CSV table of C-alpha atoms in Angstrom, one decimal:
chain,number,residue,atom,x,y,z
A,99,UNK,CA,16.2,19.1,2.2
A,100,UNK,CA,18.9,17.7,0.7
A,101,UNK,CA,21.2,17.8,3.9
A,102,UNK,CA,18.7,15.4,5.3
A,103,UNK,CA,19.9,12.9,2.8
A,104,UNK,CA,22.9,12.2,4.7
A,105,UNK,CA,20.9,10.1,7.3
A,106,UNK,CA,19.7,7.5,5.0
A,107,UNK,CA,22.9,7.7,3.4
A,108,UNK,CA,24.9,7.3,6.6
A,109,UNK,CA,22.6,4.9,8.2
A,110,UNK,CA,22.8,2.3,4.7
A,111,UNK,CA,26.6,3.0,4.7
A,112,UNK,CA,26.7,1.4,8.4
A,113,UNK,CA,23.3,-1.2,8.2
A,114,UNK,CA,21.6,-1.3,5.4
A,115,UNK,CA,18.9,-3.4,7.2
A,116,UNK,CA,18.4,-0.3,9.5
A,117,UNK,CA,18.0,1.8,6.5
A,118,UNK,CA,15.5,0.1,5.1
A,119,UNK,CA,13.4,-0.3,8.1
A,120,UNK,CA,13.8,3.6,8.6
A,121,UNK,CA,12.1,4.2,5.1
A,122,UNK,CA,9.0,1.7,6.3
A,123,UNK,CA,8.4,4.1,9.2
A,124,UNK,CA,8.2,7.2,7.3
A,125,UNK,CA,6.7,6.2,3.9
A,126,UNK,CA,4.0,9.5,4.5
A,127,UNK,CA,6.8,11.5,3.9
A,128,UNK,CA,6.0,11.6,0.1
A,129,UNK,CA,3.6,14.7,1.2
A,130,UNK,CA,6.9,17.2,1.7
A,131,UNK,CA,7.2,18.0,-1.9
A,132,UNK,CA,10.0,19.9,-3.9
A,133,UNK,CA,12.2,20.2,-6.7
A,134,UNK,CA,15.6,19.3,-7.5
A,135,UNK,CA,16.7,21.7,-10.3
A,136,UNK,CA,13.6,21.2,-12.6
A,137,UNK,CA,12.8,17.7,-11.2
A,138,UNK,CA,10.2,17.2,-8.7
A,139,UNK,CA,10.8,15.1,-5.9
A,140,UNK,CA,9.6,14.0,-2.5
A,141,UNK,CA,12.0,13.7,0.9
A,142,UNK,CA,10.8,9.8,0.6
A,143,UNK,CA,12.3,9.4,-2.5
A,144,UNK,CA,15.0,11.2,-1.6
A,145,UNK,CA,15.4,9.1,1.5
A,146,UNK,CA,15.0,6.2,-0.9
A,147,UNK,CA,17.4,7.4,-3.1
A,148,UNK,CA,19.9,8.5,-0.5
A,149,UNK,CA,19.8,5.1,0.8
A,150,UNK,CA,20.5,3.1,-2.1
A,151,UNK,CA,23.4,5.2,-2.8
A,152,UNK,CA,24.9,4.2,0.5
A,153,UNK,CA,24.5,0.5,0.0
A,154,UNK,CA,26.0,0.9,-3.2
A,155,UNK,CA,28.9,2.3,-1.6
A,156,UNK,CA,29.0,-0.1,1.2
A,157,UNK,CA,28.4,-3.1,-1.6
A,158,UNK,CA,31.7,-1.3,-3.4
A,159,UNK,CA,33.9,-1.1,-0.7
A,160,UNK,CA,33.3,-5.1,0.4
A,161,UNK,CA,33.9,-5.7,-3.7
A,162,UNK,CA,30.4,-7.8,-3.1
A,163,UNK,CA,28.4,-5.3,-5.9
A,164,UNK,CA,27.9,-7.3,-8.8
A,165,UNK,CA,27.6,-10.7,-7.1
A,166,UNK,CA,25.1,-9.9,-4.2
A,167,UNK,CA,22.8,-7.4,-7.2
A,168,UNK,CA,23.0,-11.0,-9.5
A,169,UNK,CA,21.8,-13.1,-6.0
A,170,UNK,CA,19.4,-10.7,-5.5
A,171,UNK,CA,18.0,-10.3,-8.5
A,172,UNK,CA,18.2,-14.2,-8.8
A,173,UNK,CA,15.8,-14.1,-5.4
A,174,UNK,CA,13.1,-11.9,-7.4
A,175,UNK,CA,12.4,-15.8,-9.0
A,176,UNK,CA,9.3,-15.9,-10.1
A,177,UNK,CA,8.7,-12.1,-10.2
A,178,UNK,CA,11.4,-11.3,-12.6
A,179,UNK,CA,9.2,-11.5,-15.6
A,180,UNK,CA,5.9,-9.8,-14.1
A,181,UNK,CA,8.0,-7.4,-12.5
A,182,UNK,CA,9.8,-6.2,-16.0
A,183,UNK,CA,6.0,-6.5,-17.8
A,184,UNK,CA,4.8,-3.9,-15.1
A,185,UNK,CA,8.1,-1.4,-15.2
A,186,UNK,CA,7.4,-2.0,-19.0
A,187,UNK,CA,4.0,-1.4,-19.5
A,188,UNK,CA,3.6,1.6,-16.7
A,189,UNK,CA,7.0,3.2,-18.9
A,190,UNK,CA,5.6,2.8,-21.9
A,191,UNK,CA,1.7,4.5,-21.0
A,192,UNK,CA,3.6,7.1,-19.5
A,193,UNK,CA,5.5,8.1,-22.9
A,194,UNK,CA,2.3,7.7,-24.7
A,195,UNK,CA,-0.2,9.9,-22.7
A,196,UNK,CA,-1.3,13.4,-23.3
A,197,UNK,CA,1.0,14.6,-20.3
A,198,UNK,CA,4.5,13.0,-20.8
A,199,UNK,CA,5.9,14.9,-17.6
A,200,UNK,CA,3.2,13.9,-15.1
A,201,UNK,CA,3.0,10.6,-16.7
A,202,UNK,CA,6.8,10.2,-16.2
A,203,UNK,CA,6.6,11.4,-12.6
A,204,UNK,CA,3.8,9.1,-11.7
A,205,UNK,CA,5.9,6.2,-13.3
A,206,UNK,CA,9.0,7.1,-11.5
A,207,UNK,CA,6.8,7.3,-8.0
A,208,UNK,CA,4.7,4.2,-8.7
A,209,UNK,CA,6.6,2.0,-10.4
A,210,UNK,CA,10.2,2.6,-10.5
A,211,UNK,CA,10.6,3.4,-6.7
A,212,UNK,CA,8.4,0.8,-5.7
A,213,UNK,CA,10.2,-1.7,-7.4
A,214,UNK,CA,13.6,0.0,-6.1
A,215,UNK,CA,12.6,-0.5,-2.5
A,216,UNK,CA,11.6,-4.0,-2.9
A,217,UNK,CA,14.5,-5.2,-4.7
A,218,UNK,CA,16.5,-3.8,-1.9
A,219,UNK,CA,14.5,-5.3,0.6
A,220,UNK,CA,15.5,-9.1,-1.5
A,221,UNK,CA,18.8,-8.0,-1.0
A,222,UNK,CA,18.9,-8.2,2.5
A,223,UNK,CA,16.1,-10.6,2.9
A,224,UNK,CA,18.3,-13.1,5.6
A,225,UNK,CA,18.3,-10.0,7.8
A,226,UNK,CA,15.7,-7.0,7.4
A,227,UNK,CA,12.6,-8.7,8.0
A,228,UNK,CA,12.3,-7.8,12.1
A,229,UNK,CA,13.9,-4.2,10.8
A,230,UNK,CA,10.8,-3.4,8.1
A,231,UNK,CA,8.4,-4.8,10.0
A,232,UNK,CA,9.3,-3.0,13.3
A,233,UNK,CA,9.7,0.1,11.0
A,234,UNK,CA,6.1,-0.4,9.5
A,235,UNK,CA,4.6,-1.0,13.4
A,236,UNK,CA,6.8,2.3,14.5
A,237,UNK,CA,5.8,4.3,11.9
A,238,UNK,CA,2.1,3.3,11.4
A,239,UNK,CA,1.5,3.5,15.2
A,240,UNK,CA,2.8,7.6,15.5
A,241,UNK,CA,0.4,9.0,12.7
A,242,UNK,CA,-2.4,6.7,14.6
A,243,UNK,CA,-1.5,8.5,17.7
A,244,UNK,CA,-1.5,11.6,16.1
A,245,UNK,CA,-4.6,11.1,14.2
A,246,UNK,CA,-6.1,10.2,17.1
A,247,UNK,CA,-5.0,12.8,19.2
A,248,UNK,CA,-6.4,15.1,16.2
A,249,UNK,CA,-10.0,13.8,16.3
A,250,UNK,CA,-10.2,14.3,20.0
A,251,UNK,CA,-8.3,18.1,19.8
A,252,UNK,CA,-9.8,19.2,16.6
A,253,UNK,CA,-12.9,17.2,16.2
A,254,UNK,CA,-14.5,20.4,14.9
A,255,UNK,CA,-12.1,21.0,12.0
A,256,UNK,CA,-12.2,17.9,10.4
A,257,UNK,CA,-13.5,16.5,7.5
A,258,UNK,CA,-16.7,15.3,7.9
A,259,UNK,CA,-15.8,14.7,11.8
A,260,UNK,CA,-13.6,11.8,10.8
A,261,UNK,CA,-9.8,11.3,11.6
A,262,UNK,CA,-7.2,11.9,8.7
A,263,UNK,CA,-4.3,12.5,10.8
A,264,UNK,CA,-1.4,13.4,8.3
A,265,UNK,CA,-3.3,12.6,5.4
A,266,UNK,CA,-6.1,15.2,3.3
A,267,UNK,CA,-9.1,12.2,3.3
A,268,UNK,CA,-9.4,9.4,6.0
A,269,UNK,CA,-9.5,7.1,3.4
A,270,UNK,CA,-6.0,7.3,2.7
A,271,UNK,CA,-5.1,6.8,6.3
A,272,UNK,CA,-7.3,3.7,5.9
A,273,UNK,CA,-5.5,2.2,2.9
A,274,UNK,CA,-2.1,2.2,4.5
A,275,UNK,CA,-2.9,1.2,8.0
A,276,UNK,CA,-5.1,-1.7,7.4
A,277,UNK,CA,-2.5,-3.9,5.7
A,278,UNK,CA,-0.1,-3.3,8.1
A,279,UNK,CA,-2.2,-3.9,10.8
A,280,UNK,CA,-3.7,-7.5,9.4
A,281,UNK,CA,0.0,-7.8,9.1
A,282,UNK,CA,0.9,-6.9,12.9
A,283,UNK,CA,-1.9,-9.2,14.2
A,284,UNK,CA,-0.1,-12.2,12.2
A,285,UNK,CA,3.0,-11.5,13.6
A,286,UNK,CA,2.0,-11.1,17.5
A,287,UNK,CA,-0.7,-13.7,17.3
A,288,UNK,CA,1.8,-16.5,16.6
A,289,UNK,CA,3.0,-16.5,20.1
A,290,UNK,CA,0.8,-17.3,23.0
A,291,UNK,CA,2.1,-14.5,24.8
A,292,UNK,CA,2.3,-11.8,22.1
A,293,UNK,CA,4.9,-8.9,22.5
A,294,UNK,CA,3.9,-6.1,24.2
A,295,UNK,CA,5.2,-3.7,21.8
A,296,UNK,CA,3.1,-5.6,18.7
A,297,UNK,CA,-0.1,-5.3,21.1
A,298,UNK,CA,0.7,-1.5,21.6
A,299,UNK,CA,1.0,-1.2,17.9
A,300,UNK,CA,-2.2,-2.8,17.1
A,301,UNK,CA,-4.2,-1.5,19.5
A,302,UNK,CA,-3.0,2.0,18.3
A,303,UNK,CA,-3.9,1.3,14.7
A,304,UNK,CA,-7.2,0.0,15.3
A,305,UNK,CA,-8.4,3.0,17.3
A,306,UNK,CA,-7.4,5.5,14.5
A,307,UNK,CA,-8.9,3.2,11.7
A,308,UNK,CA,-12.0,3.2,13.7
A,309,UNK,CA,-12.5,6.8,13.7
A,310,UNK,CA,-11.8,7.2,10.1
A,311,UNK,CA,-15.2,5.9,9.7
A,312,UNK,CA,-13.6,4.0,6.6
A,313,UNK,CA,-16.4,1.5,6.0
A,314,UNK,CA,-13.9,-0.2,3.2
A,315,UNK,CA,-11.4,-0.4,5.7
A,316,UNK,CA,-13.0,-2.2,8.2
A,317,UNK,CA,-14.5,-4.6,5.6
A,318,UNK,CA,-11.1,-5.2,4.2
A,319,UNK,CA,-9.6,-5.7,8.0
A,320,UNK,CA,-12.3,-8.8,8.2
A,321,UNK,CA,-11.5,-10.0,5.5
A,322,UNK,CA,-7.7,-10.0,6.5
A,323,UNK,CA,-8.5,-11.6,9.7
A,324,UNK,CA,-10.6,-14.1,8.1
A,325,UNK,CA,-8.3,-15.3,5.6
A,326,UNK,CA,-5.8,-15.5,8.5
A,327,UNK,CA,-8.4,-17.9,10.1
A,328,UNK,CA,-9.0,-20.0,7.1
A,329,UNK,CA,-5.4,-21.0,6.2
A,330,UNK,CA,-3.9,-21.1,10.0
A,331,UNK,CA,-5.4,-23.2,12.9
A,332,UNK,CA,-2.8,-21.3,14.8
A,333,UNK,CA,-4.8,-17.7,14.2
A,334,UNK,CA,-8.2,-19.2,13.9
A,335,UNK,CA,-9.3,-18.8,17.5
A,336,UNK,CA,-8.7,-15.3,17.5
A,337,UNK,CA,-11.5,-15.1,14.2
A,338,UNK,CA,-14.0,-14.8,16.7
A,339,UNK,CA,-13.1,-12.1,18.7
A,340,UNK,CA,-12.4,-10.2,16.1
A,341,UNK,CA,-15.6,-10.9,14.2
A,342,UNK,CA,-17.2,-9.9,17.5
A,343,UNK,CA,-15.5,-6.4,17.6
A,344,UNK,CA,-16.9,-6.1,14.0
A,345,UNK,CA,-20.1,-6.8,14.7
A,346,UNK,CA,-20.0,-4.7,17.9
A,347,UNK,CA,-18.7,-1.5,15.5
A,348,UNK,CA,-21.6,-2.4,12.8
A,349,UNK,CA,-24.1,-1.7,15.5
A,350,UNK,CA,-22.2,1.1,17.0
A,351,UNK,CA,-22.5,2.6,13.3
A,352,UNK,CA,-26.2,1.7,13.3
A,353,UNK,CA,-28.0,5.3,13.2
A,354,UNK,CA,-25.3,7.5,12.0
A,355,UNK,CA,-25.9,9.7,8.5
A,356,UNK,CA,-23.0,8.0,7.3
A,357,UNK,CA,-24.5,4.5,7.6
A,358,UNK,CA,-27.9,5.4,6.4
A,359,UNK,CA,-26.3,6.9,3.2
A,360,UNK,CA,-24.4,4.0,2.6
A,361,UNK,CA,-26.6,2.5,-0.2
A,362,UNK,CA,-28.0,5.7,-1.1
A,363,UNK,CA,-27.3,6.3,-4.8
A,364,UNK,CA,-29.0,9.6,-5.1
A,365,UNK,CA,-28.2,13.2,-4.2
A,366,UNK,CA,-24.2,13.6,-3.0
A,367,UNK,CA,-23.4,10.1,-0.8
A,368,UNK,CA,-20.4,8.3,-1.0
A,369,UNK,CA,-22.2,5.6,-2.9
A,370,UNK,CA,-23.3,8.0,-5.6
A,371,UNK,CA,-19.9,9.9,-6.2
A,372,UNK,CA,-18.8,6.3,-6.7
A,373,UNK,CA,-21.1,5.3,-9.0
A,374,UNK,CA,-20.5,8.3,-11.8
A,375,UNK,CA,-16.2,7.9,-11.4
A,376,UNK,CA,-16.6,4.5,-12.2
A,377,UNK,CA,-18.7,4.9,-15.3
A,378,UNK,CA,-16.1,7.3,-16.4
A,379,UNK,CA,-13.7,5.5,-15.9
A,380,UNK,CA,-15.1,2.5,-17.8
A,381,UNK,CA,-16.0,5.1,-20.9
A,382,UNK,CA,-11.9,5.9,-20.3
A,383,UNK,CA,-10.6,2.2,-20.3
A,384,UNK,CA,-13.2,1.6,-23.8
A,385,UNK,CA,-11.1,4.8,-25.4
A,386,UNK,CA,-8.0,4.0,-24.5
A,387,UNK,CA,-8.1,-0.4,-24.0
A,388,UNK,CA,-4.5,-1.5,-24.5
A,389,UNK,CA,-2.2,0.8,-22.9
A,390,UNK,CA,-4.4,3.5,-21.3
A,391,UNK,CA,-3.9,6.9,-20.7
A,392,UNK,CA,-1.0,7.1,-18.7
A,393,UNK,CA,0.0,7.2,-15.0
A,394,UNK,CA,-1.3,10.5,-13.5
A,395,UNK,CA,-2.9,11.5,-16.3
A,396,UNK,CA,-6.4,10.3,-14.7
A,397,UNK,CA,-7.8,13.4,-13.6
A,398,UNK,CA,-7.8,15.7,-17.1
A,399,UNK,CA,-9.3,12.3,-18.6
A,400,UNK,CA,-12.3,12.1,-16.1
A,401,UNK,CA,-12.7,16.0,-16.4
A,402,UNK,CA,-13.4,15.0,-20.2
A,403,UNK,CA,-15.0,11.8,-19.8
A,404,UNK,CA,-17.8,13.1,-17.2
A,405,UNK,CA,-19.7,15.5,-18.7
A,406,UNK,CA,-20.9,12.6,-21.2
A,407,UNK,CA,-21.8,10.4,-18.1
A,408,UNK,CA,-23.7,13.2,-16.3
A,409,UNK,CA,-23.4,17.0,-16.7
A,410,UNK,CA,-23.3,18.7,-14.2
A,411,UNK,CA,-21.2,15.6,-12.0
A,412,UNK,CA,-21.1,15.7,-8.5
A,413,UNK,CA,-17.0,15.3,-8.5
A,414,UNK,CA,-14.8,17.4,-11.1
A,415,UNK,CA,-11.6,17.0,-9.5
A,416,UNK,CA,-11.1,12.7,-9.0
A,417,UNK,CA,-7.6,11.9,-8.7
A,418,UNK,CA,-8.1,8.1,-8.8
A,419,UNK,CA,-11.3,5.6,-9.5
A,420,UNK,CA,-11.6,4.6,-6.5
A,421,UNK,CA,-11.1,1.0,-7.6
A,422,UNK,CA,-7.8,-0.6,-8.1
A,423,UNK,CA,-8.8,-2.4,-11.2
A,424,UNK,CA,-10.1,0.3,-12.5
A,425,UNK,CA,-7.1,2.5,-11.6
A,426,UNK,CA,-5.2,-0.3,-13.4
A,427,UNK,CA,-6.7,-0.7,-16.7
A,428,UNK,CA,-7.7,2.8,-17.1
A,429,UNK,CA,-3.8,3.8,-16.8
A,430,UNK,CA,-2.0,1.2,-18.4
A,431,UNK,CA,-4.6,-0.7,-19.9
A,432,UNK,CA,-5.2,-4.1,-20.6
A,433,UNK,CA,-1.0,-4.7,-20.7
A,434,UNK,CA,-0.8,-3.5,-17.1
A,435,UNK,CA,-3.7,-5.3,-16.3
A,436,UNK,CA,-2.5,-8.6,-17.1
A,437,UNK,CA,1.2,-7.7,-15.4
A,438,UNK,CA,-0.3,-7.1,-12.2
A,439,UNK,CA,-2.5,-10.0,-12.5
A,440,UNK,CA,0.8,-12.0,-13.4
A,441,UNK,CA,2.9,-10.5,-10.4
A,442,UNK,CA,-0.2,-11.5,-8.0
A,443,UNK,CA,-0.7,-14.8,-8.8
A,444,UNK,CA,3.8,-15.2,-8.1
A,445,UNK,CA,2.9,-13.5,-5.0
A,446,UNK,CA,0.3,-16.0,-4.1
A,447,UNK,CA,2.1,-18.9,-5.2
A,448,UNK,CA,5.4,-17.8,-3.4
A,449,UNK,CA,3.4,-17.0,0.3
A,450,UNK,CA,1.9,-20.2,0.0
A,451,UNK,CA,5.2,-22.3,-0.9
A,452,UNK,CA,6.7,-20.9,2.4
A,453,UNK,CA,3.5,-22.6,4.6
A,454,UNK,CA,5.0,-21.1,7.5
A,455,UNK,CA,3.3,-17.9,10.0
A,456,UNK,CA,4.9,-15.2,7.1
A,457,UNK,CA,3.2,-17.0,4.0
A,458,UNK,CA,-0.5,-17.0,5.8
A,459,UNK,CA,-0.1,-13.6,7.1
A,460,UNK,CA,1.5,-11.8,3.9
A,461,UNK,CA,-1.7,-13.7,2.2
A,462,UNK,CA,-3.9,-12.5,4.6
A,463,UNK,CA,-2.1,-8.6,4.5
A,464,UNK,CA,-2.6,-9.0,0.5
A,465,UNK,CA,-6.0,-9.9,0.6
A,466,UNK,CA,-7.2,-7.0,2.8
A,467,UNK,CA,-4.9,-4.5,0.1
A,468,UNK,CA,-7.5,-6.0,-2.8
A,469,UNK,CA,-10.9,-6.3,-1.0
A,470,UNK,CA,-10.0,-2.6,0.1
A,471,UNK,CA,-9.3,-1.9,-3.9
A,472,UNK,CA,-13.0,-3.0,-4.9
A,473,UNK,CA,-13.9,0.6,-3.4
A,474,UNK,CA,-10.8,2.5,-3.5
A,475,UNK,CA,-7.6,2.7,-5.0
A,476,UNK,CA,-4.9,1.2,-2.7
A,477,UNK,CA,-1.5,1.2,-4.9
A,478,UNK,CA,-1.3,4.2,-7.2
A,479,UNK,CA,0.4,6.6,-4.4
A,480,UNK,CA,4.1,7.1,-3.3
A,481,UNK,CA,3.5,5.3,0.2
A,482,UNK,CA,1.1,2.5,-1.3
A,483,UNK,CA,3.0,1.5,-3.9
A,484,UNK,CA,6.3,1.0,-2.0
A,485,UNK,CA,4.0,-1.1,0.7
A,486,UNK,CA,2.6,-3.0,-1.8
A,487,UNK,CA,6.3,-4.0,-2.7
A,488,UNK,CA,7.2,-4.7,0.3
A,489,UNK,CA,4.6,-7.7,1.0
A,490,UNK,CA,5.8,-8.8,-2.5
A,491,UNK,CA,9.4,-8.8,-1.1
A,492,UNK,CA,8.8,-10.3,2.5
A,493,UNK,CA,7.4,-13.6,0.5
A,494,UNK,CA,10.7,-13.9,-0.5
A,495,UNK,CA,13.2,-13.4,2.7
A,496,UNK,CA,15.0,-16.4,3.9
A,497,UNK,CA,15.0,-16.3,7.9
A,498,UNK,CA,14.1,-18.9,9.7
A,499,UNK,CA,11.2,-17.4,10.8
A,500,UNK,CA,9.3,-21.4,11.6
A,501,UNK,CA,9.6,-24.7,10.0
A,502,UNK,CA,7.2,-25.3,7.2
A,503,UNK,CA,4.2,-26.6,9.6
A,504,UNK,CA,0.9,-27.8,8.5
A,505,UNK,CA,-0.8,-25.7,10.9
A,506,UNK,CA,-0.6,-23.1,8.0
A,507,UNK,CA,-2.4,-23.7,4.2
């Protein structure tokens, strides 16, 4: 594994843009786990790691180290302060939980990384924007292809008949893909003739996020596409068909067990699992308000927390809330709460400065990541947290994508 560190390495030494776009296109490599001496690792981080130790070396041998690390982190603006309150707070619930070494794992994989990657991407934000954006379209549209070769292949074997692809749920397929898609649709919808390539991409993502069956991903696509319509005239034609397809997949979906269960809070549905991991966690967040119990450290808390919601539960083993504020606050409590509160609101303010394509879309892209979060947790893992970043950092790049235009906000 390590020898495979030598790509990202080489690649950063000779374009760091290149690099960077690499990582976007394989962010699902967090599931290859393994240690280095007694530290556990993935070959993401690794890659991530790998990387930044090449542009450091590149940075060195121009003598431009120090001055383009104090431009960048000059760039972060606004997110300087939010950004520290999150690394802080995240650090600090991590020392304090019951499980110091998961805790400090989780941070290092949540937090740390994530904020890693993003910085680098403000480093290079004149060039790498075409670079993470194709990587995010390249890499999105294989485990698609795959997933969706899967659910035709080995319909049989799968989880409740729904496509996973590279993931263990479909859910977590869902969570990655539909940002980058509402993000993919921004991008090729700005032309009149959209790229081929972008259309491929799409098309590709859709299918597989269809098949998931991931009734919070499709909600959180229209709401994507709908925000892309309310702040861009440019996009707003395009609202239609796509609240047609959505209303043509509602009725397709009309009939099936999965639909009929869907408000069904008895006996073991979706809804009902739901239900008793979010009272836990709210008995969680009342034990542990400011700081919360750690990063990682969810699941041993729910295990303990259940039994006094309902005995015997129809989840033991919950890795997440399936809510991102919950996620949040139980975690890091109220602290990390208000930090990512405090980096959102930058975020918002900063897409909305650039009124140009990127701001509406990366609104758009953000929005669909938080409507997906009322039902499920889309931050706190390897590949979602370093996406998450990476909208952050995209507000920020300084291409001249299109003049500020009032077709957009």
């Amino acid at each position: 594994m390590m020898g495979l560190a030598l790509v990202p390495f080489a690649i950063a030494l000779w374009r760091p843009t290149i690099a960077l776009g690499l990582l976007a296109a394989v962010l699902p490599m967090y599931l290859i786990r393994f240690s280095v001496g007694a530290i556990p690792t993935t070959l993401l981080e690794l890659g991530l790691y790998a990387a930044t130790l090449g542009i450091i070396a590149r940075l060195l041998h121009e003598r431009k180290l120090r001055a383009i690390i104090v431009q960048g982190w000059r760039a972060f603006g606004s997110y300087r302060w939010p950004m520290i309150v999150l690394l802080g707070s995240g650090l600090l619930s991590a020392v304090l939980s019951s499980d110091v070494r998961a805790g400090l794992g989780a941070w290092k994989a949540w937090y740390f990384d994530a904020a890693l990657f993003g910085f680098l991407v403000v480093l290079y934000r004149r060039h790498v924007w075409p670079w993470l954006i194709g990587g995010l379209a390249s890499g999105s549209s294989v485990i698609s292809l795959w997933g969706v070769w899967e659910y035709v292949a080995r319909h049989a074997q799968l989880q409740d008949g729904r496509l996973n692809s590279v993931f263990g749920t479909p859910n977590y397929h869902a969570l990655l893909t539909v940002p980058i898609i509402v993000l993919l649709l921004g991008l090729a919808f700005r032309e009149r003739r959209p790229r081929l390539w972008l259309v491929a991409a799409v098309a590709a993502n859709l299918l597989a996020l269809y098949f998931t069956f991931s009734y919070g991903g499709y909600v959180a696509l229209a709401s994507g596409v709908a925000v892309l319509g309310l702040f861009s005239r440019v996009y707003r034609k395009y609202v239609v068909i796509i609240a047609a397809l959505v209303v043509v997949v509602g009725f397709l979906q009309i009939g099936t067990d999965k639909f009929r269960r869907l408000g069904d809070f008895t006996g073991r549905s979706s809804a009902h699992v739901r239900v008793q991991i979010w009272q836990a966690s709210w008995r969680i967040i009342r034990e542990h308000p400011l700081v919360g119990i750690g990063p990682g450290n969810f699941e041993p808390a729910y295990r303990e927390a259940i039994p006094h919601i309902v005995f015997p539960p129809l989840e033991w083993l919950v890795a997440l809330p399936h809510s991102f504020p919950l996620a949040v606050a139980s975690q890091t409590g109220l602290v990390g709460v208000a930090a990512f509160v405090w980096l959102l609101a930058a975020f918002f303010r900063a897409a909305r400065q650039r009124r140009d394509w990127l701001g509406a879309t990366l609104t758009a892209a953000m929005v669909a990541l938080l409507v997906h979060g009322l039902v499920d947790t889309p931050y706190f893992k390897n590949d979602l947290a370093l996406l998450f970043f990476a909208l952050l950092s995209l507000s920020l790049i300084e291409a001249h994508l299109k003049q500020a235009s009032p077709d957009y906000f």
